[in-house]
Coordinates of C-alpha atoms in Angstrom, one line a residue:
X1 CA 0.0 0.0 0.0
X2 CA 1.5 3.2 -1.1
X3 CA 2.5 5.9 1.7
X4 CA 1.1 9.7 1.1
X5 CA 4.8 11.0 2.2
X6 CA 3.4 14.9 1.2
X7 CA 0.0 14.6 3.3
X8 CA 2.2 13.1 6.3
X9 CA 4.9 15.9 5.6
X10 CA 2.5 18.5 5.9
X11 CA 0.7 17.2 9.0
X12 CA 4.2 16.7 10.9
X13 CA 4.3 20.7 9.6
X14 CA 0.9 21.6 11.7
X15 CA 1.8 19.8 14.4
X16 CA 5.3 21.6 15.1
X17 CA 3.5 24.7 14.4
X18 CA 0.9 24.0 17.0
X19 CA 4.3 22.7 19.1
X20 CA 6.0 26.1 18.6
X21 CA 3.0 28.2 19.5
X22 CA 2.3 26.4 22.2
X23 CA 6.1 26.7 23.7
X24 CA 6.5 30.2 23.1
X25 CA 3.2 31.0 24.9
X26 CA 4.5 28.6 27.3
X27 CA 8.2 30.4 27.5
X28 CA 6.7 34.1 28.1
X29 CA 3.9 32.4 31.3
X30 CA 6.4 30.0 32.7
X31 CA 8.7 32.7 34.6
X32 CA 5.5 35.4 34.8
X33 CA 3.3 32.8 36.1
X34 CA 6.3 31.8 39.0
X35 CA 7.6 35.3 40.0
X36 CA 3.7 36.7 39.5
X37 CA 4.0 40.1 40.3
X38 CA 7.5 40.2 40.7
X39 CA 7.8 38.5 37.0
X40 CA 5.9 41.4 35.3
X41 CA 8.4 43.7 37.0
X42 CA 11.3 42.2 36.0
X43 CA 10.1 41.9 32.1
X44 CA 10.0 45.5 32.5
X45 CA 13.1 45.9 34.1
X46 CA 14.8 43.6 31.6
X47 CA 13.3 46.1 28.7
X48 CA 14.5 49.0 30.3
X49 CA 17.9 47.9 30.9
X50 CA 18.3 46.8 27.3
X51 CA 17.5 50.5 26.1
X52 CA 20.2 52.0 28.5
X53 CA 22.7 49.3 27.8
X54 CA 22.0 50.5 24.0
X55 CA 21.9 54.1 25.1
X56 CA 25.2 53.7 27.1
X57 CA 26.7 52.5 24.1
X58 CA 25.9 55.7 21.9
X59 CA 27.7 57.4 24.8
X60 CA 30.7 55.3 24.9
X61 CA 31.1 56.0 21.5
X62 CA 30.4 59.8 21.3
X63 CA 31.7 61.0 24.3
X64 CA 35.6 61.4 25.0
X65 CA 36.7 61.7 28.8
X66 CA 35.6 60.5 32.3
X67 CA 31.9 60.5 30.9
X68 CA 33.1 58.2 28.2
X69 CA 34.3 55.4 30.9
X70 CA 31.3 55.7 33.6
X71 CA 29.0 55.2 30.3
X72 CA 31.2 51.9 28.9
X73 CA 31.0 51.0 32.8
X74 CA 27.4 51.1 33.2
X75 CA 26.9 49.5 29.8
X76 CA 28.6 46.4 31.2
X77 CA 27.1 46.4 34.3
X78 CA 23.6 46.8 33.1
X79 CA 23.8 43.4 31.7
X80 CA 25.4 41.9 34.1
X81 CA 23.1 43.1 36.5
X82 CA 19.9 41.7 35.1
X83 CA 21.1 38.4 34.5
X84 CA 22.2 38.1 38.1
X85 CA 18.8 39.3 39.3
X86 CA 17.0 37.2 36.7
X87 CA 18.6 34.0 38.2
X88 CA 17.8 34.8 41.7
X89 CA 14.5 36.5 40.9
X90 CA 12.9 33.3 39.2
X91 CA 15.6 30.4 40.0
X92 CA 14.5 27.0 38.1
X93 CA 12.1 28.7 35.7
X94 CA 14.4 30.8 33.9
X95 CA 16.4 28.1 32.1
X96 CA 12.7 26.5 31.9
X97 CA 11.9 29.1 30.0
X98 CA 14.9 29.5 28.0
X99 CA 14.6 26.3 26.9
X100 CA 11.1 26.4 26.0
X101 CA 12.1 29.4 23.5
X102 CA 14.9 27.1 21.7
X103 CA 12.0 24.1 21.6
X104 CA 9.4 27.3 19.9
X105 CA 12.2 28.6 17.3
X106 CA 13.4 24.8 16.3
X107 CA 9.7 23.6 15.9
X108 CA 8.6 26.5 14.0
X109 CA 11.7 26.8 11.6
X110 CA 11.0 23.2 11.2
X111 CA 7.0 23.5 10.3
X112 CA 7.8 26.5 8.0
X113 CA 10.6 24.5 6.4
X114 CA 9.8 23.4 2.8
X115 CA 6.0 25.7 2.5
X116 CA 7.3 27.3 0.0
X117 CA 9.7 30.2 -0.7
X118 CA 13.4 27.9 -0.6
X119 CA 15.9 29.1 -2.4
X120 CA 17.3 27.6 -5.7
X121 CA 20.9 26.7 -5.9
X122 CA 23.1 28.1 -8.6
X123 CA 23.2 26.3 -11.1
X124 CA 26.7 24.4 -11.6
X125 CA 28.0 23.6 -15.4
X126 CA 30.7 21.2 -16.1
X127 CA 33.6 22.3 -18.5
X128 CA 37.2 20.8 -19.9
X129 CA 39.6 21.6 -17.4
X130 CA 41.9 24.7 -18.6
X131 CA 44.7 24.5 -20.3
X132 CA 46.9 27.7 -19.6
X133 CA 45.7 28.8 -15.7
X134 CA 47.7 31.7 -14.2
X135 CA 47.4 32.0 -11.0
X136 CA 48.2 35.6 -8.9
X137 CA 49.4 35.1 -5.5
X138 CA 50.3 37.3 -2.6
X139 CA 52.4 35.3 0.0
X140 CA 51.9 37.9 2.8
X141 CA 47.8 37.9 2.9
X142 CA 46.1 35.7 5.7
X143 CA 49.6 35.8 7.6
X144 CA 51.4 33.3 4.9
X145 CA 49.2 31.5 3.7
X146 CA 50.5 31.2 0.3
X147 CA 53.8 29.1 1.6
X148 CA 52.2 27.6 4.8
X149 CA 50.0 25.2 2.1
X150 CA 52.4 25.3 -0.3
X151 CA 49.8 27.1 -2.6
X152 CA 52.7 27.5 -5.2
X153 CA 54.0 24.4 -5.5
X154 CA 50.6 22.4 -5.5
X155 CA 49.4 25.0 -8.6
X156 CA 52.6 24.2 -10.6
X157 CA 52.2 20.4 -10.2
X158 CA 48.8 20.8 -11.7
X159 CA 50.0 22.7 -14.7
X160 CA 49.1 26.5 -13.5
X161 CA 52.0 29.2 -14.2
X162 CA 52.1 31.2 -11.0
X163 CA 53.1 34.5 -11.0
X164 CA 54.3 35.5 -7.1
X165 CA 53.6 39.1 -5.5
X166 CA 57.0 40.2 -4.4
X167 CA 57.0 41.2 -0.7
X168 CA 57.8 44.9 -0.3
X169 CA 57.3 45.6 -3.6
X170 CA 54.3 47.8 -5.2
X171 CA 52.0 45.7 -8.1
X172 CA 49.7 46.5 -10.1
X173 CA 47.4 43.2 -9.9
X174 CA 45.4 44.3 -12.9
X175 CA 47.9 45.0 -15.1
X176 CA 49.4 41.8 -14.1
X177 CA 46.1 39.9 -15.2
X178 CA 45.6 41.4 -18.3
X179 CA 49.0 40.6 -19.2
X180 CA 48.8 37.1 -18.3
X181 CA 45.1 36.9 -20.6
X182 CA 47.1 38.8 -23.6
X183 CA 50.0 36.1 -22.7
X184 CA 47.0 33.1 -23.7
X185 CA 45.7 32.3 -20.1
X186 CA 42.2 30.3 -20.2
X187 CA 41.7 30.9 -16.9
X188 CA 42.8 33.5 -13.7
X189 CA 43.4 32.8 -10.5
X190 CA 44.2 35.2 -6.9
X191 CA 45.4 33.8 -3.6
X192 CA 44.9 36.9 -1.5
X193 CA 42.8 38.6 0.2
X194 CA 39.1 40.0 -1.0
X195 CA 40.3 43.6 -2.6
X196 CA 42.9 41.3 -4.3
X197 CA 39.9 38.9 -5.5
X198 CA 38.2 41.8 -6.6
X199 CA 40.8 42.9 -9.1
X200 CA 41.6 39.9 -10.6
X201 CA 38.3 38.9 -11.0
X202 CA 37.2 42.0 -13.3
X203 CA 39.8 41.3 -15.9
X204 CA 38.6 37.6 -16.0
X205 CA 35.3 38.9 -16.2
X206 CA 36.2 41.7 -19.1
X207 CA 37.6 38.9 -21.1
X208 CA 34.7 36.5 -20.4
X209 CA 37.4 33.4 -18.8
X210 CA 36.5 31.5 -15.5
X211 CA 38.0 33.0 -12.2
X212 CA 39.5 31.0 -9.6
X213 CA 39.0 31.8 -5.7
X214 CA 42.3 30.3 -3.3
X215 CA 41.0 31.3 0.1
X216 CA 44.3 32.4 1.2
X217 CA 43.1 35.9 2.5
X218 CA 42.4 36.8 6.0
X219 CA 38.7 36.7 6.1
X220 CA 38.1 35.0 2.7
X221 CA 34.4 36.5 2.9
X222 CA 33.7 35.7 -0.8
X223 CA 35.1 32.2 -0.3
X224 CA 32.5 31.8 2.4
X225 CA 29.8 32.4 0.2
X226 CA 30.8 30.3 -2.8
X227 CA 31.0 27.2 -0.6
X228 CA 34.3 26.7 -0.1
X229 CA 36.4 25.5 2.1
X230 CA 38.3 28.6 3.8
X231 CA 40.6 26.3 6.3
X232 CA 42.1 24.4 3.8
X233 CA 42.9 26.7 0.5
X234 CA 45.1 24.2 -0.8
X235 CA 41.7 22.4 -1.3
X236 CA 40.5 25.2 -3.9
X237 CA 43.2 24.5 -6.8
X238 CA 41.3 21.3 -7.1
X239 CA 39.1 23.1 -8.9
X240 CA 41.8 22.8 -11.9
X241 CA 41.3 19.4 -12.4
X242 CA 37.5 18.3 -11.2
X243 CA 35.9 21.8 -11.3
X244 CA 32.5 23.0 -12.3
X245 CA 31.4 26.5 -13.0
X246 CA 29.4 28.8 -12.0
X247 CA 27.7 32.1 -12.8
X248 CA 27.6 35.0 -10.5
X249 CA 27.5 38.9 -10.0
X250 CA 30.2 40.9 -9.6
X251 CA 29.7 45.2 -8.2
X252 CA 31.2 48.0 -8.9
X253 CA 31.3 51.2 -6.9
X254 CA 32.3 53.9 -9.7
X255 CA 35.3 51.9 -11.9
X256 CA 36.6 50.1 -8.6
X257 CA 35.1 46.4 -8.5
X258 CA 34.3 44.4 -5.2
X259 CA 33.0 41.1 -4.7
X260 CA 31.9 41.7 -1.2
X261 CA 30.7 45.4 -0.5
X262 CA 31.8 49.0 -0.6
X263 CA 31.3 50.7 2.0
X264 CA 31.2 54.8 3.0
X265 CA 30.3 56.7 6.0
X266 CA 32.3 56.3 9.6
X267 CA 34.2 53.1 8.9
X268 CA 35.3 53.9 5.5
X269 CA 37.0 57.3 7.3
X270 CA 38.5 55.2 10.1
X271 CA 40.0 53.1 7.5
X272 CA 41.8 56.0 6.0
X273 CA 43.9 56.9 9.1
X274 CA 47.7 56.0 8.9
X275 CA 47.2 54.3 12.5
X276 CA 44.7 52.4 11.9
X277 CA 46.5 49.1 11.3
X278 CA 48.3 49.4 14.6
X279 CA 46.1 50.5 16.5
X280 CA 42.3 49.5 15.3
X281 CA 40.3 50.2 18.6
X282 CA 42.1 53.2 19.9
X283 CA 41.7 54.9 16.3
X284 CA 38.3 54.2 16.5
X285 CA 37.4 55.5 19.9
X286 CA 39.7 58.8 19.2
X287 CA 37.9 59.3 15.8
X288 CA 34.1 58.3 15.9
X289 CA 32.9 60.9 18.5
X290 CA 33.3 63.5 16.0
X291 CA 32.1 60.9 12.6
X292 CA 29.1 59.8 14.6
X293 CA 27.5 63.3 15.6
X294 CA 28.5 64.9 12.1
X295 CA 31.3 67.1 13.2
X296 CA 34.1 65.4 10.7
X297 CA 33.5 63.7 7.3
X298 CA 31.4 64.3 4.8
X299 CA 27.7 64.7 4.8
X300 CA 26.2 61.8 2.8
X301 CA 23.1 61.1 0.9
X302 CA 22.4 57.8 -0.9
X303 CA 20.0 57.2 -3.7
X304 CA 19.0 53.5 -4.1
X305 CA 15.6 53.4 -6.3
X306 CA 12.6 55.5 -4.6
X307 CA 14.4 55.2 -1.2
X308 CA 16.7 58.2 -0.3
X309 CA 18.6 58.4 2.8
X310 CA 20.0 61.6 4.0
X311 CA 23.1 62.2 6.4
X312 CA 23.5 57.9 7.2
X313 CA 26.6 57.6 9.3
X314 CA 27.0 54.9 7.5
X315 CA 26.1 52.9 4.3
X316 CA 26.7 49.6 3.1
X317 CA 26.4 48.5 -0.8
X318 CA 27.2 45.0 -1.1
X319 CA 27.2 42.5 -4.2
X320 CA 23.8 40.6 -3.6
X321 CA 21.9 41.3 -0.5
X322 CA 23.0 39.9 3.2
X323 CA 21.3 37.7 5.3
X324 CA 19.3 39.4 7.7
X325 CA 16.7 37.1 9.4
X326 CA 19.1 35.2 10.8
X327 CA 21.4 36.5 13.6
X328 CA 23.8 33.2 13.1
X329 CA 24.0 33.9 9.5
X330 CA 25.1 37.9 9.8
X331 CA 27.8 38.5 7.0
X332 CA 26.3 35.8 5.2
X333 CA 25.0 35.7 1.3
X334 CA 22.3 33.5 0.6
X335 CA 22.7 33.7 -2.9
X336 CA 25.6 35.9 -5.2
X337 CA 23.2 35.2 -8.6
X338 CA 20.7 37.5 -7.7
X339 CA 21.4 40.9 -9.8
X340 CA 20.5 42.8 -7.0
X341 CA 22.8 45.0 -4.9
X342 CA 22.1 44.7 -0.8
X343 CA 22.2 47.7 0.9
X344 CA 22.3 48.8 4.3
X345 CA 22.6 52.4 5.7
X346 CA 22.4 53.2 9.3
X347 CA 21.2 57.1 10.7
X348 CA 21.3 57.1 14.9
X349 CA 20.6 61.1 16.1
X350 CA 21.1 59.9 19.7
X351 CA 21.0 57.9 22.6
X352 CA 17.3 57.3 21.9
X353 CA 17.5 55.9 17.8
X354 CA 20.1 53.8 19.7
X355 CA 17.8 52.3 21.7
X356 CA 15.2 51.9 18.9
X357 CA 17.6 49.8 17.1
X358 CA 17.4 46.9 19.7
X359 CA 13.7 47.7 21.4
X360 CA 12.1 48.4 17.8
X361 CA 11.7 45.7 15.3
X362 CA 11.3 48.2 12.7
X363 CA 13.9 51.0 13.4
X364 CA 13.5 54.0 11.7
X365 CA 17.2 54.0 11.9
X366 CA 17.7 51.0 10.2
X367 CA 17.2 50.9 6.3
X368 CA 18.1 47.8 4.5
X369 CA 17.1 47.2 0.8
X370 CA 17.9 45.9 -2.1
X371 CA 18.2 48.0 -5.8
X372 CA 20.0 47.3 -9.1
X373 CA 22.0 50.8 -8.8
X374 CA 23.1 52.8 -5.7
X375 CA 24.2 56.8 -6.3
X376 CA 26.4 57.8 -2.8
X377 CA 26.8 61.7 -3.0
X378 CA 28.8 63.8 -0.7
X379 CA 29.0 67.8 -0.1
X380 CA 32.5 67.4 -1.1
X381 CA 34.7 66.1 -4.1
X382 CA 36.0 63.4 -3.2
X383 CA 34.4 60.3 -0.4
X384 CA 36.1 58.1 1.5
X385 CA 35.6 54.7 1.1
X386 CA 36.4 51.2 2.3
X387 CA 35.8 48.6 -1.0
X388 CA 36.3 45.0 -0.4
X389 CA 38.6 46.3 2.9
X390 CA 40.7 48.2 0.8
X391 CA 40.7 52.2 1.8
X392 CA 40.0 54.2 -0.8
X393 CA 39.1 57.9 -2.0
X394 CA 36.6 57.7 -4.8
X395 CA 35.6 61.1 -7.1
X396 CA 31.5 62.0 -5.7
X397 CA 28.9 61.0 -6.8
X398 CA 29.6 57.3 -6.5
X399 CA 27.4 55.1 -8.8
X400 CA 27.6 51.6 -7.6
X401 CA 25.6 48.8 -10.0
X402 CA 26.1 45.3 -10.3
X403 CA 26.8 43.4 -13.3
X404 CA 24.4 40.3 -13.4
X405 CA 25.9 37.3 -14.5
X406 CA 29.4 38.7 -15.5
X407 CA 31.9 36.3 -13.3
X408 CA 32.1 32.8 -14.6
X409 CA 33.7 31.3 -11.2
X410 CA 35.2 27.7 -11.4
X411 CA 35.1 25.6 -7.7
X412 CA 36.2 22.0 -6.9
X413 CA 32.9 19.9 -7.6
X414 CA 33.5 18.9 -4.1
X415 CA 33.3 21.4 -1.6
X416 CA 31.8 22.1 1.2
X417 CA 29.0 24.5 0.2
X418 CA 27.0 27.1 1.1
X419 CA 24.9 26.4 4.7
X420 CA 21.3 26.9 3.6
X421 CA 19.4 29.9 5.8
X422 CA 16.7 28.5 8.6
X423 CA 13.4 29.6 7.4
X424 CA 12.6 33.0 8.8
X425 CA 9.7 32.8 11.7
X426 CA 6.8 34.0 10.6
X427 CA 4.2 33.9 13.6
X428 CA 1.3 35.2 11.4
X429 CA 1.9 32.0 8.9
X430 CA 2.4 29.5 12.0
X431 CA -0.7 30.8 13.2
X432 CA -2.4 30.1 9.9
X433 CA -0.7 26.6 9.7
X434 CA -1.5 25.3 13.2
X435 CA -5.6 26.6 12.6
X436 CA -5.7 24.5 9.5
X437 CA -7.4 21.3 9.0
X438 CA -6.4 18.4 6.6
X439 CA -4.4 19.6 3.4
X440 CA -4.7 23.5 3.3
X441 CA -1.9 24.7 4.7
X442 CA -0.3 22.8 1.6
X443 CA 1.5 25.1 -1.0
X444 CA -0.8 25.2 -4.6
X445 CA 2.6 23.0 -5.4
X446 CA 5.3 21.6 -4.2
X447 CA 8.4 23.1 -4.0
X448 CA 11.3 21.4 -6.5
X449 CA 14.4 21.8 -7.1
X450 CA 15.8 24.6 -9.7
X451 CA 16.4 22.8 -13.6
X452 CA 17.7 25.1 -15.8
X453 CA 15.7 24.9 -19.4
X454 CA 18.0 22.9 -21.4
X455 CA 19.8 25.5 -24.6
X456 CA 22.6 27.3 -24.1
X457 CA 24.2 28.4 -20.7
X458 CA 23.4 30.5 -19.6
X459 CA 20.3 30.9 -20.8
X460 CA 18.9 34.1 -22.5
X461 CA 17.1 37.3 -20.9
X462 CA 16.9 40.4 -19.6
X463 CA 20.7 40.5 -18.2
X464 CA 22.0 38.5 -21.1
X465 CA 23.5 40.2 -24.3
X466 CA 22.8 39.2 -27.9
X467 CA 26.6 38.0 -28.3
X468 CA 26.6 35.8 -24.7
X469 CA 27.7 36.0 -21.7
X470 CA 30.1 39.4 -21.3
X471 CA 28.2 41.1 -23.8
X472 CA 26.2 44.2 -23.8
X473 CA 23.1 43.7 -23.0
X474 CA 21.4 46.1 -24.8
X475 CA 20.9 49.0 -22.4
X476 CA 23.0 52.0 -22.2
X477 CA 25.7 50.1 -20.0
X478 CA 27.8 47.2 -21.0
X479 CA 27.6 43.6 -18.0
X480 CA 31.0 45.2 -17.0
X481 CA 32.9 48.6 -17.1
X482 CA 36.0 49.6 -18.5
X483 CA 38.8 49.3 -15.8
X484 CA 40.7 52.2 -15.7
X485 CA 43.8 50.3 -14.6
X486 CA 46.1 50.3 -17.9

């Protein structure tokens, strides 16, 4: 007798939103019901303390002096203070509690898993190994990487010509690419960090050949996101042998390309200091008093579709949006196929918009988006800006756009991958899934996995060009800019 695996699926899927429901309700009554009186006083105190501790923060940050130090002491202590008066205040049904919320947040992720609304994997494409790689690589980024792994010597067994940044010396990585693609190379390579990445991969891009990422950097953010495997970047060159390909977006902010994000406002002036290297907090704490109430830098406004933001301390364009449902998944891309920049900008006037940003779930401080084309102006010339970690000074306005579909990146074809994001909870559609009864809260279909229409790769529309991938499209901009690097 056959077994209706979809009708049990979805029933499981009530259930554990009934579950979740259920725990949550149970996870807010469990310590208010045992402390009564006392419970409902210290959910209020617990709120309160929350809006100082963010408050305090703001202070810390903008104030120089004794006030400075009493305000980073009392936003430690806050904290403290209420966790300590939590566990004596309600003993056994705190970690009841606690533990009721992790049962709620697991049973609900789990009943909205797979209703719909997953995302499609980029689509991988098999191809000859190359025959001429050249591979660029910097032997001082993610302290050594490069000869720790014996990047070099593993590339050369496998046929790739290596060309070695010199330490102390100055290069010019683009130049260096495009003469290695006007030397014959099929495909280019960078072991370095993410600004390095960056460069490289916009000549391989201009000249339509695959791209390979070593994850030799510090960070290795773009790595991250492509699924691969960050501890181990000997395991990347793999990728010359038993590869596959893949199609993604690369941004540009102005000419400069990034691969990550570009960003302006406070950090991307903190970058630009001479002592920042040394001396990262204390630059900081000396410099963003005046960044963070407007008295230094320039005064920014950024233009991303209908939205405008005016005088953001700080904005964030980054290629493809960010995770931000899931606070494990911060600095985290879902996808890096999506045409779509991700941006972020963040405007606090005060102790009080700091506060918002942790007690309100919809900050007016916080604006996070998504557009195809981002114009950062400035009341000056020139802005500061931090692109891929590298500091810059870019000529105002800045018009960052993405270029759908422009990198053709080759990976091992086995590699870790990219960790899939929990489904966001939604308590409106667990509330709708737990009142339903037999087969409604089923999606009008189920949910497959992404096949790509067989044809040509990849396959035609409205970000592919009438000569293939790298051509124009057939708007006023070509899928990727003229470097100015000659």
């Amino acid at each position: 007798m056959a077994v209706d695996w979809s009708r049990r699926g979805y029933h499981a899927q009530r259930w554990a939103a009934r579950g979740a429901l259920a725990a949550a309700a149970l996870a807010v009554s469990t310590p208010l019901v045992y402390g009564g009186l006392r419970g409902l006083l210290l959910l209020v105190c617990g709120i309160a303390g929350v809006g100082l501790s963010a408050a305090t923060v703001w202070w810390t940050l903008t104030l120089r002096g004794p006030l400075r130090w009493v305000s980073a002491l009392v936003a430690v202590c806050v904290p403290a203070g209420l966790v300590a008066l939590f566990a004596v205040t309600l003993f056994w049904s705190l970690p009841v509690s606690l533990a009721l919320w992790g049962l709620a947040v697991w049973s609900g992720r789990f009943a909205l898993r797979g209703t719909g609304g997953g995302q499609a994997q980029m689509r991988e494409r098999r191809l000859p190994p190359p025959r001429r790689p050249v591979l660029i690589m910097n032997p001082r980024s993610g302290g050594g990487k490069v000869g720790r792994f014996r990047l070099r010597e593993k590339a050369e067994r496998l046929g790739a010509r290596v060309v070695l940044l010199e330490p102390g010396e100055q290069h010019d990585v683009t130049a260096l690419a495009r003469a290695a693609v006007a030397d014959g190379a099929d495909l280019l390579g960078a072991a370095g960090g993410d600004g390095t990445q960056a460069l490289v991969a916009a000549v391989a891009a201009e000249h339509d050949i695959p791209f390979l990422v070593i994850s030799a950097g510090t960070r290795n953010h773009f790595a991250l996101d492509l699924g691969l495997d960050r501890g181990n970047p000997a395991a990347c060159l793999d990728a010359l042998t038993d590869g596959v390909e893949l199609r993604v977006d690369l941004g540009f902010a102005g000419e400069q390309p990034f691969v990550n994000n570009a960003s302006f406002g406070a950090y991307a002036a903190i970058v630009q200091s001479p002592a920042y290297r040394d001396d990262k907090i204390g630059t900081s704490l000396e410099m963003l008093p005046d960044l963070l109430t407007g008295q230094q830098g320039p005064r920014l406004v950024a233009r991303a579709g209908d939205t405008t933001l005016t005088a953001p301390q700080a904005v964030l364009v980054s290629n493809n949006p960010y995770r931000t449902g899931d606070p494990f998944g911060l600095g985290r891309r879902e996808r890096l196929d999506s045409a779509a920049l991700g941006v972020l900008g963040v405007k606090l006037e005060g102790a009080i918009s700091a506060a918002a940003l942790l007690l309100n779930p919809e900050p007016s401080g916080l604006t996070i988006l998504t557009a195809t084309e981002v114009v950062v102006e400035a009341d000056r010339a020139e802005i500061e800006a931090g692109v891929d970690g590298e500091a810059m000074i870019l000529p105002a306005p800045v018009h960052c756009r993405i270029a759908p579909g422009a990198l053709r990146v080759r990976v091992p074809r086995r590699r870790p991958g990219v960790t899939q994001a929990p489904p966001r909870l939604d308590w409106r559609r667990l509330r709708k899934l737990a009142a339903t009864v037999g087969r409604t809260a089923a999606p009008s279909r189920l949910h497959r996995p992404y096949e790509a229409p067989h044809g040509p790769w990849p396959p035609a529309g409205p970000h592919a060009g009438p000569g293939g991938p790298g051509e124009p499209s057939g708007r006023n901009e070509p899928a990727w800019p003229r470097s100015g690097h000659q």
